[in-house]
CSV table of C-alpha atoms in Angstrom, one decimal:
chain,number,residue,atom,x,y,z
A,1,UNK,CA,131.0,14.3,141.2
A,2,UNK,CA,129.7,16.4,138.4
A,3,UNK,CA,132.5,15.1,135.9
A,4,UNK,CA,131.8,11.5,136.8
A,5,UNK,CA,127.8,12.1,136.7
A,6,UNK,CA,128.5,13.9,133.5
A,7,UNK,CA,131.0,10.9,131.8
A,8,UNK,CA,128.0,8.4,133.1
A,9,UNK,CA,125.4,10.3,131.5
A,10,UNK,CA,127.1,10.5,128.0
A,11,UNK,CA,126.3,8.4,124.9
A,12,UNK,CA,127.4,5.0,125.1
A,13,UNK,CA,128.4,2.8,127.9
A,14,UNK,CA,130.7,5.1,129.4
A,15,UNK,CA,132.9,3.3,132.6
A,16,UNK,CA,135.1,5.3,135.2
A,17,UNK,CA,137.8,4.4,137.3
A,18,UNK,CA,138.5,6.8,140.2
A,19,UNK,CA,142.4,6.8,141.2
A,20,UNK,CA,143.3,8.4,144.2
A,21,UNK,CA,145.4,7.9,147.6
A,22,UNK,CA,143.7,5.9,150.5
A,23,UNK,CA,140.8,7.6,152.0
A,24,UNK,CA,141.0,10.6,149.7
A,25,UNK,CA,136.9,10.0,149.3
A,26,UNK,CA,136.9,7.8,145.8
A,27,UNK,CA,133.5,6.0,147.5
A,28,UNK,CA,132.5,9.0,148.9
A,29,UNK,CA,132.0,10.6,145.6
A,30,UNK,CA,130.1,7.4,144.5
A,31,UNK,CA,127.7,7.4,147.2
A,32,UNK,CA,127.2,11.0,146.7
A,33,UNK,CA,126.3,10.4,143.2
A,34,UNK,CA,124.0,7.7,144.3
A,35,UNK,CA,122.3,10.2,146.5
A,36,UNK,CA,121.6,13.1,144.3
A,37,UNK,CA,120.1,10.4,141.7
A,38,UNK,CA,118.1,9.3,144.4
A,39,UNK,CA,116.6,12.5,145.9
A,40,UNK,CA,116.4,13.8,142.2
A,41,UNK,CA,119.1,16.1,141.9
A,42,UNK,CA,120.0,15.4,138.8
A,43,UNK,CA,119.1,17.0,135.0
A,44,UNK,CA,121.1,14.8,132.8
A,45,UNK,CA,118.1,12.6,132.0
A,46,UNK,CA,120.4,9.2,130.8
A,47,UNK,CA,121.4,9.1,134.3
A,48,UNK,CA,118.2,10.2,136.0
A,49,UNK,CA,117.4,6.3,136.7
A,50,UNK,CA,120.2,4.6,137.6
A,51,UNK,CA,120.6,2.4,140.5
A,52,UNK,CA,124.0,1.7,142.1
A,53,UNK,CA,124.8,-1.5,142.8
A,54,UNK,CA,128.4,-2.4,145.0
A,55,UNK,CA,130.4,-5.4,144.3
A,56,UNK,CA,132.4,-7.0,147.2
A,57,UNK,CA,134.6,-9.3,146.1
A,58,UNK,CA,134.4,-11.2,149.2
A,59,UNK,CA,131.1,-11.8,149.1
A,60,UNK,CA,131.3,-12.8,145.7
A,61,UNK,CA,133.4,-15.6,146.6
A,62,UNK,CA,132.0,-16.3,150.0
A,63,UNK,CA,130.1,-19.9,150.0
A,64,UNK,CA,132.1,-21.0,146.9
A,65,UNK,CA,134.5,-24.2,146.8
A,66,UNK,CA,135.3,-24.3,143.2
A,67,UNK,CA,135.6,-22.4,140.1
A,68,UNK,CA,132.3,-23.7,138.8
A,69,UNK,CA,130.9,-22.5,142.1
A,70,UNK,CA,131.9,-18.9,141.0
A,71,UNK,CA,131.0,-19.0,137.2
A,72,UNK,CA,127.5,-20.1,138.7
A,73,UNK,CA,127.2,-17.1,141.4
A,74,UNK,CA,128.9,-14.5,138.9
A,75,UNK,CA,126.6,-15.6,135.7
A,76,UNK,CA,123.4,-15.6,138.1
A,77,UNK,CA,124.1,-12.0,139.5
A,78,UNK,CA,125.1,-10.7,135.8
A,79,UNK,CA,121.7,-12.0,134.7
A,80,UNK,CA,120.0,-10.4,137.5
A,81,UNK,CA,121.2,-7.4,136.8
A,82,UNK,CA,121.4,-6.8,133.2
A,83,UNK,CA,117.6,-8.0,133.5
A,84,UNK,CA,116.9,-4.9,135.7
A,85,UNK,CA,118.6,-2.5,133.8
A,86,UNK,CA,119.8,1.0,134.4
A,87,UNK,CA,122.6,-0.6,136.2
A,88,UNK,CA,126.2,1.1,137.7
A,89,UNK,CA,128.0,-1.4,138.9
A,90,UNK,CA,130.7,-0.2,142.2
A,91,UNK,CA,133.6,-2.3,142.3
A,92,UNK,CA,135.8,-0.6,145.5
A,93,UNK,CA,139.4,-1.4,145.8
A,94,UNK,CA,138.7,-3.2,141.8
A,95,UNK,CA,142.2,-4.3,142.0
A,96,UNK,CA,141.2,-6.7,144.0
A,97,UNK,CA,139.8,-8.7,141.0
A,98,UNK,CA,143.6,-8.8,139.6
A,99,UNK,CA,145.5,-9.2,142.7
A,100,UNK,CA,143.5,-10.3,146.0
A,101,UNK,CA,144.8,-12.3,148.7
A,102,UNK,CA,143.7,-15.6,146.6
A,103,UNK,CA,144.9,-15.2,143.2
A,104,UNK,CA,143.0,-18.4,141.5
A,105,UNK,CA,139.8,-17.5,142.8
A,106,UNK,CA,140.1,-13.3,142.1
A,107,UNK,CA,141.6,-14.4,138.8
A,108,UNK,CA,138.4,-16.3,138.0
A,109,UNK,CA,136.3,-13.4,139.3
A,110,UNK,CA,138.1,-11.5,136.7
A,111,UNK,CA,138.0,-13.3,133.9
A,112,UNK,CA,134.2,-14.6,134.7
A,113,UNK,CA,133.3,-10.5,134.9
A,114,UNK,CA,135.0,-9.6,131.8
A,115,UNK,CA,132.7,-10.2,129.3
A,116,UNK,CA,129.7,-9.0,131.4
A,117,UNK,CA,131.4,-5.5,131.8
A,118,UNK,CA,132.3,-5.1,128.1
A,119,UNK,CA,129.1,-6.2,126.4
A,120,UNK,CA,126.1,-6.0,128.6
A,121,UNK,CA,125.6,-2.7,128.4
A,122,UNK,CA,125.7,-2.1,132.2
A,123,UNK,CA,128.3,0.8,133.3
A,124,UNK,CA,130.7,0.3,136.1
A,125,UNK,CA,133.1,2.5,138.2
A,126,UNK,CA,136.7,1.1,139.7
A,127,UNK,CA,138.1,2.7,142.9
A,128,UNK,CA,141.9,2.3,143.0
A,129,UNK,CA,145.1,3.7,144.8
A,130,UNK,CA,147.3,5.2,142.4
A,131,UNK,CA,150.2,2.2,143.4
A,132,UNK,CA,147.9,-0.5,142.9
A,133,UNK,CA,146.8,1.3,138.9
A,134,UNK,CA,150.8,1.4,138.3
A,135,UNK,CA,151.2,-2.1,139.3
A,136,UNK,CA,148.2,-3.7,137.5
């Protein structure tokens, strides 16, 4: 937890992804990061703020039809959240985005996301299993 809290705190925009075996406690360590932010635990001061947000792909594309349908629902949340700022955006099982069960629609999540991730200036971390990092 400290080295991720540590790599989040640093200058820039720093992102993490976490790589580890199944239930080896990748989200743990994000939620306990979320909690020693929240009960002030904390001295870096960059990171003394921050709010963590989860992504579920599912629900991202959950009452969408069309690709349009989730340009709309991803540009609205990105808005929503770059306007709040302080932002760390949780993407669990991330390779999801690349490979999910419906490849047009995670494709489009993707390639929709992209551009929010590099140049908003919100930081994110990716959970992945070490097969699914060598594979995509």
């Amino acid at each position: 937890m400290n080295e991720v809290i540590d790599l989040l705190g640093g200058e820039g925009s720093t992102n993490v992804l976490l790589i580890g075996p199944p239930g080896c406690g990748k989200t743990s360590v994000v939620k306990g990061i979320a909690d020693r932010i929240a009960n002030g635990k904390t001295d870096i001061e960059s990171i003394r703020y921050k709010r963590f947000v989860s992504i579920d792909t599912g629900s991202l594309l959950s009452g969408t039809k069309t690709a349009g349908d989730i340009s709309e629902k991803i540009d609205k949340l990105m808005k929503d959240l770059k306007g709040s700022k302080d932002i760390v955006l949780f993407f669990d099982e991330i390779h999801n985005l690349v490979s999910g069960s419906n490849s047009d629609n995670t494709s489009s999540i993707f390639s929709l996301l992209e551009p929010h991730l590099i140049d908003s200036g919100l930081q994110f971390i990716g959970a992945t299993n070490v097969s699914n990092y060598r594979k995509f």
